[in-house]
Short mmCIF file of N, CA and C in Angstrom, two decimals:
data_model
loop_
_atom_site.label_atom_id
_atom_site.label_comp_id
_atom_site.label_asym_id
_atom_site.label_seq_id
_atom_site.Cartn_x
_atom_site.Cartn_y
_atom_site.Cartn_z
N GLY A 1 2.19 18.35 2.87
CA GLY A 1 1.88 17.17 3.61
C GLY A 1 3.02 16.74 4.51
N ALA A 2 4.26 16.87 4.02
CA ALA A 2 5.41 16.39 4.80
C ALA A 2 5.54 17.16 6.11
N LEU A 3 5.33 18.47 6.10
CA LEU A 3 5.44 19.27 7.32
C LEU A 3 4.38 18.84 8.33
N LEU A 4 3.17 18.60 7.88
CA LEU A 4 2.13 18.12 8.79
C LEU A 4 2.52 16.78 9.40
N ARG A 5 3.03 15.87 8.57
CA ARG A 5 3.44 14.56 9.09
C ARG A 5 4.56 14.70 10.12
N GLN A 6 5.50 15.63 9.88
CA GLN A 6 6.58 15.85 10.85
C GLN A 6 6.01 16.31 12.19
N ARG A 7 4.87 16.97 12.15
CA ARG A 7 4.24 17.47 13.37
C ARG A 7 3.28 16.44 13.98
N GLY A 8 3.26 15.23 13.40
CA GLY A 8 2.44 14.16 13.96
C GLY A 8 1.01 14.13 13.46
N VAL A 9 0.70 14.85 12.38
CA VAL A 9 -0.65 14.86 11.82
C VAL A 9 -0.70 13.82 10.71
N GLY A 10 -1.59 12.83 10.85
CA GLY A 10 -1.75 11.83 9.79
C GLY A 10 -2.27 12.50 8.54
N THR A 11 -1.51 12.42 7.45
CA THR A 11 -1.81 13.18 6.24
C THR A 11 -1.59 12.33 5.00
N VAL A 12 -2.48 12.47 4.01
CA VAL A 12 -2.27 11.87 2.69
C VAL A 12 -2.42 12.97 1.65
N SER A 13 -1.95 12.67 0.44
CA SER A 13 -2.01 13.64 -0.65
C SER A 13 -2.32 12.90 -1.94
N LEU A 14 -3.06 13.54 -2.83
CA LEU A 14 -3.33 12.93 -4.13
C LEU A 14 -2.09 12.92 -5.00
N LYS A 15 -1.12 13.79 -4.73
CA LYS A 15 0.07 13.90 -5.57
C LYS A 15 1.17 12.93 -5.18
N GLU A 16 1.23 12.51 -3.94
CA GLU A 16 2.41 11.80 -3.45
C GLU A 16 2.41 10.30 -3.72
N GLY A 17 1.31 9.72 -4.16
CA GLY A 17 1.31 8.28 -4.41
C GLY A 17 1.43 7.49 -3.12
N GLY A 18 1.80 6.22 -3.22
CA GLY A 18 1.80 5.36 -2.05
C GLY A 18 3.17 4.94 -1.55
N GLY A 19 4.24 5.55 -2.03
CA GLY A 19 5.55 5.08 -1.66
C GLY A 19 6.12 5.66 -0.40
N GLY A 20 5.41 6.54 0.27
CA GLY A 20 5.97 7.21 1.43
C GLY A 20 6.20 6.29 2.61
N LYS A 21 7.45 6.16 3.04
CA LYS A 21 7.78 5.31 4.18
C LYS A 21 7.17 5.85 5.48
N TRP A 22 6.84 7.11 5.50
CA TRP A 22 6.30 7.74 6.70
C TRP A 22 4.85 7.35 6.96
N TRP A 23 4.15 6.79 5.95
CA TRP A 23 2.78 6.39 6.16
C TRP A 23 2.73 5.07 6.91
N PRO A 24 1.74 4.89 7.76
CA PRO A 24 1.60 3.60 8.44
C PRO A 24 1.48 2.47 7.41
N LYS A 25 2.03 1.33 7.75
CA LYS A 25 2.07 0.19 6.84
C LYS A 25 0.68 -0.15 6.28
N GLU A 26 -0.33 -0.08 7.13
CA GLU A 26 -1.68 -0.46 6.69
C GLU A 26 -2.26 0.50 5.65
N TRP A 27 -1.69 1.71 5.51
CA TRP A 27 -2.17 2.67 4.51
C TRP A 27 -1.50 2.44 3.16
N ARG A 28 -0.27 1.95 3.15
CA ARG A 28 0.56 1.95 1.93
C ARG A 28 -0.07 1.25 0.74
N GLU A 29 -0.64 0.06 0.96
CA GLU A 29 -1.22 -0.68 -0.17
C GLU A 29 -2.37 0.11 -0.77
N ARG A 30 -3.22 0.66 0.06
CA ARG A 30 -4.36 1.42 -0.44
C ARG A 30 -3.89 2.68 -1.15
N LEU A 31 -2.85 3.33 -0.63
CA LEU A 31 -2.35 4.55 -1.27
C LEU A 31 -1.68 4.24 -2.60
N SER A 32 -0.97 3.13 -2.69
CA SER A 32 -0.30 2.80 -3.95
C SER A 32 -1.33 2.51 -5.03
N ALA A 33 -2.52 2.16 -4.65
CA ALA A 33 -3.59 1.94 -5.63
C ALA A 33 -4.31 3.25 -5.93
N GLY A 34 -3.78 4.39 -5.47
CA GLY A 34 -4.38 5.68 -5.76
C GLY A 34 -5.63 5.96 -4.94
N ARG A 35 -5.66 5.47 -3.73
CA ARG A 35 -6.88 5.59 -2.94
C ARG A 35 -6.69 6.51 -1.74
N ALA A 36 -6.01 7.62 -1.93
CA ALA A 36 -5.77 8.55 -0.83
C ALA A 36 -7.07 9.04 -0.20
N VAL A 37 -8.07 9.29 -1.02
CA VAL A 37 -9.36 9.76 -0.48
C VAL A 37 -9.97 8.71 0.43
N ASP A 38 -9.90 7.44 0.02
CA ASP A 38 -10.43 6.35 0.84
C ASP A 38 -9.73 6.30 2.19
N VAL A 39 -8.41 6.42 2.18
CA VAL A 39 -7.65 6.41 3.44
C VAL A 39 -8.08 7.58 4.31
N PHE A 40 -8.19 8.76 3.71
CA PHE A 40 -8.59 9.95 4.47
C PHE A 40 -9.97 9.74 5.10
N GLN A 41 -10.88 9.16 4.36
CA GLN A 41 -12.25 9.05 4.85
C GLN A 41 -12.47 7.89 5.82
N THR A 42 -11.56 6.92 5.85
CA THR A 42 -11.82 5.75 6.68
C THR A 42 -10.83 5.52 7.81
N GLU A 43 -9.66 6.13 7.76
CA GLU A 43 -8.65 5.91 8.79
C GLU A 43 -8.74 7.01 9.85
N PRO A 44 -9.14 6.69 11.07
CA PRO A 44 -9.27 7.72 12.10
C PRO A 44 -7.97 8.49 12.37
N SER A 45 -6.83 7.84 12.16
CA SER A 45 -5.56 8.53 12.44
C SER A 45 -5.10 9.44 11.29
N CYS A 46 -5.82 9.43 10.18
CA CYS A 46 -5.49 10.32 9.06
C CYS A 46 -6.41 11.53 9.16
N SER A 47 -5.87 12.66 9.59
CA SER A 47 -6.72 13.82 9.85
C SER A 47 -6.58 14.92 8.81
N ALA A 48 -5.78 14.73 7.75
CA ALA A 48 -5.64 15.76 6.73
C ALA A 48 -5.39 15.12 5.38
N ILE A 49 -5.96 15.74 4.35
CA ILE A 49 -5.66 15.37 2.97
C ILE A 49 -5.22 16.64 2.27
N VAL A 50 -4.11 16.57 1.57
CA VAL A 50 -3.56 17.74 0.88
C VAL A 50 -3.96 17.65 -0.58
N LEU A 51 -4.68 18.66 -1.05
CA LEU A 51 -5.17 18.69 -2.42
C LEU A 51 -4.82 20.02 -3.08
N GLU A 52 -4.69 19.99 -4.38
CA GLU A 52 -4.64 21.24 -5.13
C GLU A 52 -6.07 21.59 -5.51
N ALA A 53 -6.39 22.85 -5.47
CA ALA A 53 -7.71 23.28 -5.94
C ALA A 53 -7.65 23.19 -7.46
N GLY A 54 -8.59 22.50 -8.05
CA GLY A 54 -8.58 22.36 -9.50
C GLY A 54 -8.95 20.96 -9.92
N PRO A 55 -8.52 20.57 -11.10
CA PRO A 55 -8.95 19.29 -11.67
C PRO A 55 -8.70 18.08 -10.78
N ALA A 56 -7.59 18.05 -10.05
CA ALA A 56 -7.29 16.89 -9.22
C ALA A 56 -8.33 16.68 -8.13
N ALA A 57 -8.96 17.75 -7.68
CA ALA A 57 -9.94 17.65 -6.60
C ALA A 57 -11.38 17.71 -7.10
N ALA A 58 -11.57 17.90 -8.38
CA ALA A 58 -12.93 18.02 -8.92
C ALA A 58 -13.71 16.73 -8.70
N GLY A 59 -14.94 16.88 -8.26
CA GLY A 59 -15.81 15.73 -8.10
C GLY A 59 -15.65 14.96 -6.80
N LEU A 60 -14.70 15.34 -5.97
CA LEU A 60 -14.51 14.63 -4.71
C LEU A 60 -15.59 15.01 -3.70
N THR A 61 -15.97 14.05 -2.91
CA THR A 61 -16.87 14.29 -1.80
C THR A 61 -16.12 13.94 -0.53
N LEU A 62 -15.90 14.92 0.30
CA LEU A 62 -15.11 14.72 1.52
C LEU A 62 -15.93 15.14 2.74
N THR A 63 -17.08 14.50 2.91
CA THR A 63 -17.97 14.91 3.99
C THR A 63 -17.44 14.57 5.38
N CYS A 64 -16.38 13.79 5.47
CA CYS A 64 -15.79 13.55 6.79
C CYS A 64 -14.92 14.73 7.23
N ALA A 65 -14.61 15.64 6.30
CA ALA A 65 -13.79 16.81 6.62
C ALA A 65 -14.66 17.92 7.20
N GLN A 66 -14.06 18.71 8.06
CA GLN A 66 -14.77 19.85 8.62
C GLN A 66 -14.08 21.17 8.33
N HIS A 67 -12.86 21.11 7.84
CA HIS A 67 -12.09 22.32 7.59
C HIS A 67 -11.47 22.28 6.20
N VAL A 68 -11.47 23.42 5.54
CA VAL A 68 -10.74 23.60 4.29
C VAL A 68 -9.73 24.70 4.59
N VAL A 69 -8.46 24.42 4.34
CA VAL A 69 -7.40 25.40 4.61
C VAL A 69 -6.75 25.77 3.28
N PHE A 70 -6.85 27.04 2.93
CA PHE A 70 -6.22 27.53 1.71
C PHE A 70 -4.86 28.12 2.07
N VAL A 71 -3.82 27.63 1.42
CA VAL A 71 -2.49 28.16 1.68
C VAL A 71 -2.05 29.11 0.57
N ASP A 72 -2.83 29.20 -0.50
CA ASP A 72 -2.59 30.15 -1.60
C ASP A 72 -3.86 30.91 -1.87
N VAL A 73 -3.72 32.11 -2.38
CA VAL A 73 -4.88 32.86 -2.85
C VAL A 73 -5.19 32.31 -4.24
N LEU A 74 -6.41 31.81 -4.43
CA LEU A 74 -6.77 31.21 -5.71
C LEU A 74 -7.10 32.28 -6.74
N SER A 75 -6.95 31.92 -8.00
CA SER A 75 -7.09 32.90 -9.08
C SER A 75 -8.53 33.23 -9.43
N SER A 76 -9.47 32.47 -8.92
CA SER A 76 -10.87 32.77 -9.25
C SER A 76 -11.79 32.39 -8.10
N VAL A 77 -12.88 33.11 -8.01
CA VAL A 77 -13.90 32.83 -7.00
C VAL A 77 -14.50 31.45 -7.25
N LEU A 78 -14.68 31.09 -8.52
CA LEU A 78 -15.25 29.79 -8.87
C LEU A 78 -14.36 28.66 -8.36
N LEU A 79 -13.06 28.77 -8.57
CA LEU A 79 -12.13 27.74 -8.11
C LEU A 79 -12.20 27.59 -6.59
N GLU A 80 -12.28 28.71 -5.88
CA GLU A 80 -12.38 28.65 -4.42
C GLU A 80 -13.70 28.02 -4.00
N SER A 81 -14.79 28.37 -4.67
CA SER A 81 -16.10 27.78 -4.34
C SER A 81 -16.09 26.28 -4.55
N GLN A 82 -15.46 25.83 -5.64
CA GLN A 82 -15.39 24.39 -5.89
C GLN A 82 -14.57 23.69 -4.82
N ALA A 83 -13.48 24.32 -4.38
CA ALA A 83 -12.65 23.72 -3.33
C ALA A 83 -13.44 23.61 -2.02
N ARG A 84 -14.17 24.64 -1.67
CA ARG A 84 -14.99 24.58 -0.46
C ARG A 84 -16.09 23.52 -0.57
N ALA A 85 -16.60 23.36 -1.77
CA ALA A 85 -17.71 22.42 -1.99
C ALA A 85 -17.32 20.97 -1.77
N ARG A 86 -16.02 20.67 -1.71
CA ARG A 86 -15.59 19.29 -1.47
C ARG A 86 -16.11 18.79 -0.12
N VAL A 87 -16.24 19.68 0.86
CA VAL A 87 -16.70 19.27 2.18
C VAL A 87 -18.14 19.67 2.45
N GLU A 88 -18.67 20.60 1.70
CA GLU A 88 -20.04 21.07 1.91
C GLU A 88 -20.98 20.35 0.96
N ARG A 89 -21.14 19.06 1.15
CA ARG A 89 -21.93 18.19 0.29
C ARG A 89 -23.12 17.63 1.04
N ILE A 90 -24.05 17.06 0.29
CA ILE A 90 -25.14 16.31 0.90
C ILE A 90 -24.52 15.20 1.73
N GLY A 91 -24.96 15.07 2.94
CA GLY A 91 -24.39 14.07 3.84
C GLY A 91 -23.46 14.67 4.88
N GLN A 92 -23.06 15.91 4.68
CA GLN A 92 -22.20 16.58 5.67
C GLN A 92 -23.06 16.91 6.88
N ARG A 93 -22.66 16.41 8.03
CA ARG A 93 -23.45 16.63 9.24
C ARG A 93 -22.82 17.65 10.17
N ALA A 94 -21.53 17.91 9.99
CA ALA A 94 -20.82 18.82 10.88
C ALA A 94 -20.73 20.21 10.25
N GLN A 95 -20.54 21.19 11.11
CA GLN A 95 -20.29 22.55 10.63
C GLN A 95 -18.92 22.57 9.94
N THR A 96 -18.81 23.28 8.84
CA THR A 96 -17.54 23.36 8.12
C THR A 96 -16.99 24.79 8.18
N THR A 97 -15.68 24.89 8.12
CA THR A 97 -15.00 26.19 8.19
C THR A 97 -13.92 26.23 7.13
N ALA A 98 -13.81 27.37 6.45
CA ALA A 98 -12.72 27.58 5.50
C ALA A 98 -11.75 28.57 6.13
N TRP A 99 -10.47 28.24 6.04
CA TRP A 99 -9.40 29.07 6.60
C TRP A 99 -8.51 29.55 5.46
N HIS A 100 -8.05 30.77 5.55
CA HIS A 100 -7.10 31.32 4.59
C HIS A 100 -5.84 31.70 5.36
N LEU A 101 -4.72 31.06 5.02
CA LEU A 101 -3.45 31.39 5.66
C LEU A 101 -2.81 32.53 4.89
N ILE A 102 -2.77 33.70 5.49
CA ILE A 102 -2.25 34.90 4.83
C ILE A 102 -1.13 35.46 5.69
N GLY A 103 0.05 35.56 5.11
CA GLY A 103 1.18 36.12 5.84
C GLY A 103 1.04 37.62 5.99
N ALA A 104 1.27 38.12 7.21
CA ALA A 104 1.20 39.57 7.46
C ALA A 104 2.23 40.29 6.59
N ASN A 105 1.81 41.41 6.03
CA ASN A 105 2.68 42.24 5.18
C ASN A 105 3.24 41.47 3.98
N SER A 106 2.48 40.51 3.49
CA SER A 106 2.93 39.72 2.34
C SER A 106 2.13 40.11 1.10
N VAL A 107 2.55 39.60 -0.03
CA VAL A 107 1.84 39.83 -1.27
C VAL A 107 0.43 39.23 -1.21
N ASP A 108 0.24 38.24 -0.34
CA ASP A 108 -1.08 37.61 -0.24
C ASP A 108 -2.15 38.54 0.32
N GLU A 109 -1.77 39.52 1.13
CA GLU A 109 -2.79 40.42 1.71
C GLU A 109 -3.59 41.17 0.64
N PRO A 110 -2.94 41.92 -0.27
CA PRO A 110 -3.74 42.60 -1.29
C PRO A 110 -4.42 41.64 -2.27
N LEU A 111 -3.79 40.50 -2.52
CA LEU A 111 -4.43 39.52 -3.40
C LEU A 111 -5.70 38.96 -2.75
N ARG A 112 -5.65 38.69 -1.45
CA ARG A 112 -6.83 38.18 -0.75
C ARG A 112 -7.95 39.22 -0.75
N ARG A 113 -7.60 40.51 -0.52
CA ARG A 113 -8.62 41.57 -0.55
C ARG A 113 -9.27 41.63 -1.93
N ALA A 114 -8.46 41.53 -2.98
CA ALA A 114 -9.01 41.56 -4.34
C ALA A 114 -9.92 40.36 -4.58
N ALA A 115 -9.48 39.17 -4.14
CA ALA A 115 -10.29 37.97 -4.32
C ALA A 115 -11.61 38.10 -3.56
N ASP A 116 -11.55 38.65 -2.34
CA ASP A 116 -12.78 38.84 -1.56
C ASP A 116 -13.73 39.82 -2.23
N ALA A 117 -13.17 40.75 -3.01
CA ALA A 117 -13.99 41.72 -3.73
C ALA A 117 -14.50 41.15 -5.05
N GLY A 118 -14.14 39.90 -5.36
CA GLY A 118 -14.62 39.25 -6.56
C GLY A 118 -13.80 39.52 -7.80
N VAL A 119 -12.59 40.04 -7.63
CA VAL A 119 -11.73 40.31 -8.78
C VAL A 119 -11.09 39.00 -9.24
N ALA A 120 -11.24 38.68 -10.52
CA ALA A 120 -10.57 37.51 -11.09
C ALA A 120 -9.09 37.85 -11.18
N LEU A 121 -8.25 37.04 -10.60
CA LEU A 121 -6.83 37.37 -10.49
C LEU A 121 -6.02 36.89 -11.69
N ASP A 122 -6.30 37.50 -12.85
CA ASP A 122 -5.46 37.23 -14.01
C ASP A 122 -4.21 38.10 -13.91
N ALA A 123 -3.31 37.98 -14.86
CA ALA A 123 -2.02 38.69 -14.79
C ALA A 123 -2.20 40.20 -14.67
N ASP A 124 -3.12 40.79 -15.44
CA ASP A 124 -3.33 42.24 -15.38
C ASP A 124 -3.87 42.67 -14.02
N ALA A 125 -4.80 41.89 -13.49
CA ALA A 125 -5.36 42.23 -12.17
C ALA A 125 -4.31 42.14 -11.09
N VAL A 126 -3.48 41.12 -11.14
CA VAL A 126 -2.42 40.98 -10.15
C VAL A 126 -1.46 42.15 -10.20
N ARG A 127 -1.07 42.56 -11.42
CA ARG A 127 -0.18 43.73 -11.56
C ARG A 127 -0.81 44.98 -10.95
N SER A 128 -2.11 45.19 -11.20
CA SER A 128 -2.74 46.40 -10.67
C SER A 128 -2.91 46.33 -9.16
N VAL A 129 -3.21 45.14 -8.64
CA VAL A 129 -3.36 44.98 -7.19
C VAL A 129 -2.02 45.22 -6.48
N LEU A 130 -0.94 44.78 -7.10
CA LEU A 130 0.38 44.88 -6.46
C LEU A 130 1.12 46.18 -6.79
N ALA A 131 0.55 46.99 -7.66
CA ALA A 131 1.22 48.25 -8.05
C ALA A 131 1.28 49.17 -6.84
N PRO A 132 2.40 49.87 -6.68
CA PRO A 132 2.50 50.81 -5.56
C PRO A 132 1.46 51.92 -5.69
N PRO A 133 0.95 52.42 -4.57
CA PRO A 133 -0.10 53.47 -4.62
C PRO A 133 0.41 54.77 -5.19
#
């Protein structure tokens, strides 16, 4: 979230709480009450919410979002589906897109291929995916 804010993108996070001096004053009270989702959904200048895929994001409805950006390869197809489902809900009127940020020649490339093939990325699977040919 901090890097996005440095680049001028209005951003909130479920992890950061409401103490960030970088947030506009009108957001702080709502964020300190744990209402990052409310700020994301109602403040036009807040264009990103940073979430972890998993329990913290379970049950959220983010129909004002149009993009899901994954910065890590998730360990299961189910977890990725749940993360995408945050924006693909009843009431979503816009087309949605999921993005995967994968560094060229990085460990993420073979992990992403395995995830796309439906391999659950437990420790044994990761070792076999990363093993030299």
